[in-house]
PDB file of C-alpha atoms in Angstrom:
ATOM      1  CA  UNK A 705      70.401  93.264 135.426  1.00 43.00           C
ATOM      2  CA  UNK A 706      72.238  90.745 137.571  1.00 44.00           C
ATOM      3  CA  UNK A 707      70.621  87.326 137.941  1.00 45.00           C
ATOM      4  CA  UNK A 708      70.939  84.730 140.677  1.00 46.00           C
ATOM      5  CA  UNK A 709      72.166  81.358 139.530  1.00 50.00           C
ATOM      6  CA  UNK A 710      69.536  78.712 140.049  1.00 53.00           C
ATOM      7  CA  UNK A 711      70.085  75.064 140.854  1.00 51.00           C
ATOM      8  CA  UNK A 712      67.652  72.163 140.600  1.00 49.00           C
ATOM      9  CA  UNK A 713      64.052  73.010 141.441  1.00 53.00           C
ATOM     10  CA  UNK A 714      64.677  76.730 140.932  1.00 59.00           C
ATOM     11  CA  UNK A 715      66.591  77.117 144.208  1.00 72.00           C
ATOM     12  CA  UNK A 716      69.455  79.616 144.129  1.00 87.00           C
ATOM     13  CA  UNK A 717      72.939  78.225 144.734  1.00 88.00           C
ATOM     14  CA  UNK A 718      73.304  80.513 147.744  1.00 89.00           C
ATOM     15  CA  UNK A 719      70.086  79.224 149.286  1.00 92.00           C
ATOM     16  CA  UNK A 720      71.058  75.646 148.466  1.00 92.00           C
ATOM     17  CA  UNK A 721      74.414  76.072 150.215  1.00 91.00           C
ATOM     18  CA  UNK A 722      72.745  77.564 153.290  1.00 93.00           C
ATOM     19  CA  UNK A 723      70.253  74.703 153.436  1.00 95.00           C
ATOM     20  CA  UNK A 724      72.962  72.079 153.022  1.00 96.00           C
ATOM     21  CA  UNK A 725      74.908  73.649 155.912  1.00 95.00           C
ATOM     22  CA  UNK A 726      71.778  73.734 158.082  1.00 96.00           C
ATOM     23  CA  UNK A 727      71.158  70.042 157.387  1.00 97.00           C
ATOM     24  CA  UNK A 728      74.815  69.298 158.037  1.00 96.00           C
ATOM     25  CA  UNK A 729      74.712  71.009 161.442  1.00 96.00           C
ATOM     26  CA  UNK A 730      71.822  68.864 162.610  1.00 97.00           C
ATOM     27  CA  UNK A 731      73.284  65.668 161.179  1.00 97.00           C
ATOM     28  CA  UNK A 732      76.638  66.348 162.871  1.00 96.00           C
ATOM     29  CA  UNK A 733      74.925  67.041 166.186  1.00 96.00           C
ATOM     30  CA  UNK A 734      73.024  63.739 165.978  1.00 97.00           C
ATOM     31  CA  UNK A 735      76.104  61.789 164.878  1.00 96.00           C
ATOM     32  CA  UNK A 736      78.037  63.102 167.872  1.00 95.00           C
ATOM     33  CA  UNK A 737      75.227  62.596 170.408  1.00 95.00           C
ATOM     34  CA  UNK A 738      74.029  59.132 169.417  1.00 94.00           C
ATOM     35  CA  UNK A 739      76.487  57.746 166.880  1.00 93.00           C
ATOM     36  CA  UNK A 740      76.363  57.431 163.118  1.00 94.00           C
ATOM     37  CA  UNK A 741      74.825  53.953 163.033  1.00 93.00           C
ATOM     38  CA  UNK A 742      72.003  54.975 165.373  1.00 95.00           C
ATOM     39  CA  UNK A 743      71.135  58.071 163.324  1.00 96.00           C
ATOM     40  CA  UNK A 744      68.696  57.764 160.442  1.00 96.00           C
ATOM     41  CA  UNK A 745      67.854  59.999 157.538  1.00 96.00           C
ATOM     42  CA  UNK A 746      64.371  60.386 159.023  1.00 97.00           C
ATOM     43  CA  UNK A 747      65.854  61.752 162.255  1.00 97.00           C
ATOM     44  CA  UNK A 748      68.013  64.231 160.386  1.00 97.00           C
ATOM     45  CA  UNK A 749      65.008  65.384 158.373  1.00 97.00           C
ATOM     46  CA  UNK A 750      62.893  65.790 161.510  1.00 97.00           C
ATOM     47  CA  UNK A 751      65.622  67.812 163.230  1.00 97.00           C
ATOM     48  CA  UNK A 752      65.790  70.230 160.288  1.00 96.00           C
ATOM     49  CA  UNK A 753      62.033  70.328 159.705  1.00 96.00           C
ATOM     50  CA  UNK A 754      62.190  68.849 156.204  1.00 95.00           C
ATOM     51  CA  UNK A 755      60.924  65.697 154.557  1.00 96.00           C
ATOM     52  CA  UNK A 756      63.317  62.772 154.298  1.00 96.00           C
ATOM     53  CA  UNK A 757      62.952  63.018 150.532  1.00 95.00           C
ATOM     54  CA  UNK A 758      64.324  66.565 150.701  1.00 95.00           C
ATOM     55  CA  UNK A 759      67.400  65.325 152.574  1.00 96.00           C
ATOM     56  CA  UNK A 760      68.178  62.841 149.799  1.00 96.00           C
ATOM     57  CA  UNK A 761      67.687  65.580 147.232  1.00 94.00           C
ATOM     58  CA  UNK A 762      70.699  67.364 148.725  1.00 95.00           C
ATOM     59  CA  UNK A 763      72.843  64.446 149.953  1.00 95.00           C
ATOM     60  CA  UNK A 764      73.632  60.999 148.564  1.00 92.00           C
ATOM     61  CA  UNK A 765      73.727  59.317 152.005  1.00 93.00           C
ATOM     62  CA  UNK A 766      73.284  60.162 155.673  1.00 93.00           C
ATOM     63  CA  UNK A 767      77.065  60.146 156.206  1.00 92.00           C
ATOM     64  CA  UNK A 768      77.600  62.628 153.382  1.00 93.00           C
ATOM     65  CA  UNK A 769      75.434  65.078 155.334  1.00 95.00           C
ATOM     66  CA  UNK A 770      78.537  65.745 157.439  1.00 94.00           C
ATOM     67  CA  UNK A 771      80.553  67.082 154.486  1.00 92.00           C
ATOM     68  CA  UNK A 772      79.574  70.798 154.639  1.00 94.00           C
ATOM     69  CA  UNK A 773      80.236  71.055 158.375  1.00 94.00           C
ATOM     70  CA  UNK A 774      83.539  69.192 158.019  1.00 92.00           C
ATOM     71  CA  UNK A 775      84.605  71.788 155.443  1.00 90.00           C
ATOM     72  CA  UNK A 776      83.985  74.478 158.074  1.00 86.00           C
ATOM     73  CA  UNK A 777      87.025  73.068 159.869  1.00 81.00           C
ATOM     74  CA  UNK A 778      89.346  74.403 157.174  1.00 89.00           C
ATOM     75  CA  UNK A 779      87.417  77.244 155.560  1.00 87.00           C
ATOM     76  CA  UNK A 780      88.776  80.023 157.825  1.00 85.00           C
ATOM     77  CA  UNK A 781      92.419  79.128 157.329  1.00 89.00           C
ATOM     78  CA  UNK A 782      92.023  78.671 153.581  1.00 91.00           C
ATOM     79  CA  UNK A 783      90.182  81.991 153.247  1.00 90.00           C
ATOM     80  CA  UNK A 784      93.098  83.690 154.980  1.00 91.00           C
ATOM     81  CA  UNK A 785      95.719  81.907 152.865  1.00 94.00           C
ATOM     82  CA  UNK A 786      93.930  82.831 149.627  1.00 94.00           C
ATOM     83  CA  UNK A 787      94.313  86.476 150.653  1.00 94.00           C
ATOM     84  CA  UNK A 788      98.045  86.167 151.432  1.00 95.00           C
ATOM     85  CA  UNK A 789      99.859  89.221 149.975  1.00 95.00           C
ATOM     86  CA  UNK A 790     102.991  88.370 148.025  1.00 94.00           C
ATOM     87  CA  UNK A 791     105.068  90.904 149.948  1.00 95.00           C
ATOM     88  CA  UNK A 792     104.246  89.381 153.373  1.00 95.00           C
ATOM     89  CA  UNK A 793     105.694  86.334 155.127  1.00 96.00           C
ATOM     90  CA  UNK A 794     103.366  83.526 156.113  1.00 95.00           C
ATOM     91  CA  UNK A 795     104.075  84.158 159.808  1.00 94.00           C
ATOM     92  CA  UNK A 796     103.157  87.843 159.611  1.00 94.00           C
ATOM     93  CA  UNK A 797     100.087  87.227 157.475  1.00 94.00           C
ATOM     94  CA  UNK A 798      98.598  84.457 159.610  1.00 92.00           C
ATOM     95  CA  UNK A 799      99.321  86.340 162.824  1.00 90.00           C
ATOM     96  CA  UNK A 800      97.666  89.521 161.568  1.00 89.00           C
ATOM     97  CA  UNK A 801      94.620  87.854 160.022  1.00 87.00           C
ATOM     98  CA  UNK A 802      93.792  84.884 162.243  1.00 82.00           C
ATOM     99  CA  UNK A 803      94.204  86.685 165.572  1.00 75.00           C
ATOM    100  CA  UNK A 804      91.944  89.467 164.346  1.00 67.00           C
ATOM    101  CA  UNK A 805      89.386  87.038 162.942  1.00 64.00           C
ATOM    102  CA  UNK A 806      89.269  85.046 166.158  1.00 60.00           C
ATOM    103  CA  UNK A 807      88.444  88.156 168.162  1.00 60.00           C
ATOM    104  CA  UNK A 808      85.490  88.904 165.884  1.00 55.00           C
ATOM    105  CA  UNK A 809      84.243  85.398 165.128  1.00 60.00           C
ATOM    106  CA  UNK A 810      80.479  85.021 165.342  1.00 67.00           C
ATOM    107  CA  UNK A 811      79.112  82.472 167.856  1.00 69.00           C
ATOM    108  CA  UNK A 812      77.535  80.458 165.027  1.00 76.00           C
ATOM    109  CA  UNK A 813      80.917  80.181 163.295  1.00 80.00           C
ATOM    110  CA  UNK A 814      82.579  79.055 166.515  1.00 80.00           C
ATOM    111  CA  UNK A 815      79.843  76.451 166.950  1.00 88.00           C
ATOM    112  CA  UNK A 816      80.408  75.236 163.392  1.00 90.00           C
ATOM    113  CA  UNK A 817      84.141  74.909 164.028  1.00 88.00           C
ATOM    114  CA  UNK A 818      83.459  72.871 167.158  1.00 89.00           C
ATOM    115  CA  UNK A 819      81.087  70.586 165.246  1.00 93.00           C
ATOM    116  CA  UNK A 820      83.739  70.193 162.558  1.00 92.00           C
ATOM    117  CA  UNK A 821      86.267  69.145 165.221  1.00 92.00           C
ATOM    118  CA  UNK A 822      83.796  66.561 166.487  1.00 93.00           C
ATOM    119  CA  UNK A 823      83.228  65.109 163.026  1.00 94.00           C
ATOM    120  CA  UNK A 824      86.974  64.980 162.340  1.00 93.00           C
ATOM    121  CA  UNK A 825      87.391  63.182 165.668  1.00 92.00           C
ATOM    122  CA  UNK A 826      84.622  60.702 164.811  1.00 93.00           C
ATOM    123  CA  UNK A 827      86.317  60.121 161.460  1.00 92.00           C
ATOM    124  CA  UNK A 828      88.970  58.103 163.308  1.00 91.00           C
ATOM    125  CA  UNK A 829      86.436  55.306 163.767  1.00 91.00           C
ATOM    126  CA  UNK A 830      83.816  56.046 161.090  1.00 92.00           C
ATOM    127  CA  UNK A 831      85.111  55.308 157.557  1.00 91.00           C
ATOM    128  CA  UNK A 832      82.317  57.258 155.851  1.00 88.00           C
ATOM    129  CA  UNK A 833      83.121  60.364 157.899  1.00 92.00           C
ATOM    130  CA  UNK A 834      86.816  59.811 157.208  1.00 93.00           C
ATOM    131  CA  UNK A 835      85.933  60.021 153.534  1.00 91.00           C
ATOM    132  CA  UNK A 836      84.232  63.385 154.124  1.00 89.00           C
ATOM    133  CA  UNK A 837      87.287  64.696 155.975  1.00 93.00           C
ATOM    134  CA  UNK A 838      89.701  63.475 153.309  1.00 93.00           C
ATOM    135  CA  UNK A 839      87.520  65.097 150.640  1.00 91.00           C
ATOM    136  CA  UNK A 840      87.862  68.383 152.543  1.00 91.00           C
ATOM    137  CA  UNK A 841      91.629  67.860 152.708  1.00 94.00           C
ATOM    138  CA  UNK A 842      91.683  67.260 148.966  1.00 95.00           C
ATOM    139  CA  UNK A 843      90.005  70.625 148.460  1.00 93.00           C
ATOM    140  CA  UNK A 844      92.655  72.205 150.696  1.00 95.00           C
ATOM    141  CA  UNK A 845      95.406  70.677 148.557  1.00 97.00           C
ATOM    142  CA  UNK A 846      93.816  71.937 145.336  1.00 97.00           C
ATOM    143  CA  UNK A 847      93.550  75.438 146.758  1.00 96.00           C
ATOM    144  CA  UNK A 848      97.137  75.263 148.007  1.00 97.00           C
ATOM    145  CA  UNK A 849      98.239  74.487 144.434  1.00 98.00           C
ATOM    146  CA  UNK A 850      96.783  77.833 143.356  1.00 97.00           C
ATOM    147  CA  UNK A 851      98.339  79.676 146.304  1.00 96.00           C
ATOM    148  CA  UNK A 852     101.792  78.110 145.934  1.00 97.00           C
ATOM    149  CA  UNK A 853     101.724  78.436 142.151  1.00 97.00           C
ATOM    150  CA  UNK A 854     101.016  82.145 142.449  1.00 95.00           C
ATOM    151  CA  UNK A 855     103.919  82.662 144.842  1.00 95.00           C
ATOM    152  CA  UNK A 856     106.342  80.659 142.712  1.00 95.00           C
ATOM    153  CA  UNK A 857     105.080  82.124 139.422  1.00 96.00           C
ATOM    154  CA  UNK A 858     104.378  78.633 138.134  1.00 97.00           C
ATOM    155  CA  UNK A 859     101.214  76.875 136.924  1.00 98.00           C
ATOM    156  CA  UNK A 860      99.112  75.194 139.582  1.00 97.00           C
ATOM    157  CA  UNK A 861      99.672  71.811 137.911  1.00 97.00           C
ATOM    158  CA  UNK A 862     103.478  72.138 137.923  1.00 98.00           C
ATOM    159  CA  UNK A 863     104.941  69.094 139.693  1.00 98.00           C
ATOM    160  CA  UNK A 864     107.019  71.148 142.144  1.00 97.00           C
ATOM    161  CA  UNK A 865     104.005  73.262 142.980  1.00 98.00           C
ATOM    162  CA  UNK A 866     101.906  70.156 143.554  1.00 98.00           C
ATOM    163  CA  UNK A 867     104.516  68.594 145.832  1.00 98.00           C
ATOM    164  CA  UNK A 868     104.780  71.705 147.989  1.00 98.00           C
ATOM    165  CA  UNK A 869     100.991  72.077 148.052  1.00 98.00           C
ATOM    166  CA  UNK A 870     100.592  68.453 149.139  1.00 98.00           C
ATOM    167  CA  UNK A 871     103.123  68.966 151.930  1.00 98.00           C
ATOM    168  CA  UNK A 872     101.368  72.124 153.147  1.00 97.00           C
ATOM    169  CA  UNK A 873      97.949  70.454 152.986  1.00 97.00           C
ATOM    170  CA  UNK A 874      99.252  67.533 155.030  1.00 97.00           C
ATOM    171  CA  UNK A 875     100.470  69.954 157.694  1.00 96.00           C
ATOM    172  CA  UNK A 876      97.016  71.519 157.905  1.00 95.00           C
ATOM    173  CA  UNK A 877      95.347  68.091 158.169  1.00 95.00           C
ATOM    174  CA  UNK A 878      97.654  66.792 160.907  1.00 95.00           C
ATOM    175  CA  UNK A 879      97.542  69.965 162.999  1.00 94.00           C
ATOM    176  CA  UNK A 880      93.765  70.270 162.656  1.00 92.00           C
ATOM    177  CA  UNK A 881      93.394  66.687 163.877  1.00 93.00           C
ATOM    178  CA  UNK A 882      95.889  67.164 166.706  1.00 92.00           C
ATOM    179  CA  UNK A 883      94.507  70.455 167.987  1.00 89.00           C
ATOM    180  CA  UNK A 884      90.896  69.356 167.544  1.00 88.00           C
ATOM    181  CA  UNK A 885      91.470  66.190 169.564  1.00 90.00           C
ATOM    182  CA  UNK A 886      93.082  68.196 172.367  1.00 89.00           C
ATOM    183  CA  UNK A 887      90.270  70.767 172.458  1.00 86.00           C
ATOM    184  CA  UNK A 888      87.593  68.059 172.583  1.00 88.00           C
ATOM    185  CA  UNK A 889      89.483  66.436 175.456  1.00 87.00           C
ATOM    186  CA  UNK A 890      89.027  69.628 177.460  1.00 84.00           C
ATOM    187  CA  UNK A 891      92.017  71.734 176.470  1.00 78.00           C
ATOM    188  CA  UNK A 892      91.729  75.253 175.130  1.00 71.00           C
ATOM    189  CA  UNK A 893      94.013  77.244 172.885  1.00 62.00           C
ATOM    190  CA  UNK A 894      95.938  78.565 175.873  1.00 67.00           C
ATOM    191  CA  UNK A 895      97.439  75.097 176.185  1.00 66.00           C
ATOM    192  CA  UNK A 896      99.131  75.779 172.866  1.00 66.00           C
ATOM    193  CA  UNK A 897     100.152  79.288 173.868  1.00 67.00           C
ATOM    194  CA  UNK A 898      97.054  81.085 172.620  1.00 74.00           C
ATOM    195  CA  UNK A 899      95.804  81.892 169.133  1.00 77.00           C
ATOM    196  CA  UNK A 900      98.985  83.731 168.142  1.00 83.00           C
ATOM    197  CA  UNK A 901     101.133  80.731 169.091  1.00 86.00           C
ATOM    198  CA  UNK A 902      98.852  78.376 167.160  1.00 87.00           C
ATOM    199  CA  UNK A 903      99.157  80.508 164.033  1.00 89.00           C
ATOM    200  CA  UNK A 904     102.945  80.488 164.379  1.00 91.00           C
ATOM    201  CA  UNK A 905     102.834  76.727 164.680  1.00 92.00           C
ATOM    202  CA  UNK A 906     100.917  76.382 161.413  1.00 94.00           C
ATOM    203  CA  UNK A 907     103.250  78.820 159.679  1.00 95.00           C
ATOM    204  CA  UNK A 908     106.420  77.146 160.954  1.00 95.00           C
ATOM    205  CA  UNK A 909     105.145  73.673 160.036  1.00 96.00           C
ATOM    206  CA  UNK A 910     104.212  74.744 156.491  1.00 96.00           C
ATOM    207  CA  UNK A 911     107.605  76.399 156.033  1.00 96.00           C
ATOM    208  CA  UNK A 912     109.390  73.300 157.365  1.00 96.00           C
ATOM    209  CA  UNK A 913     107.347  70.827 155.306  1.00 97.00           C
ATOM    210  CA  UNK A 914     108.101  72.743 152.111  1.00 97.00           C
ATOM    211  CA  UNK A 915     111.821  73.133 152.968  1.00 95.00           C
ATOM    212  CA  UNK A 916     111.361  76.882 153.242  1.00 94.00           C
ATOM    213  CA  UNK A 917     110.053  77.284 149.687  1.00 95.00           C
ATOM    214  CA  UNK A 918     106.661  78.416 150.947  1.00 96.00           C
ATOM    215  CA  UNK A 919     106.748  81.118 153.594  1.00 95.00           C
ATOM    216  CA  UNK A 920     108.913  84.042 152.550  1.00 95.00           C
ATOM    217  CA  UNK A 921     107.689  87.279 150.966  1.00 95.00           C
ATOM    218  CA  UNK A 922     107.793  87.321 147.190  1.00 92.00           C
ATOM    219  CA  UNK A 923     109.552  90.359 145.797  1.00 79.00           C
TER     220      UNK A 923
END
């Protein structure tokens, strides 16, 4: 019989992740509305309907509460890249998957992405939030090592693989920051030519940053 992995206090890992994301949503909303300094752990707890002690059971500080929602800013793209077939170019894969996903994205996921943009924007002036964003970028780079290594038939810790993965991860970070800033300033994706054009931009930038090593089909 299958069992559910339990974390501290007997809570399942799935339930713990859901709760952490729920806390993160409320913390991010408060950070954006009233600023990080003006937001307390007590306020976050009240917004979620938990005790302050419960908040500290899941997060080491109030700023770290932003980490799960910040990760939502990259989770869609990384999910798509992890499913990249070897026989498909990066342009074709991103165009097929991201355009389709955008059409069927749930409102809650769109709201999470917008909150992630806001936290990434705040990270420009809030060092603790910058740390959360850079931690998310580090996870992107680690995942890119696996993706690039698979396409080059090399280990994920191979130096060439790591260099290309770092370049691709930097592209994702810079474009996420650039597009997020524009959207929060009132632009929409049509300013960039629509979702299809945005996906091409990511694909072209990754190909360029890796000198064309990452992008082609693998035969």
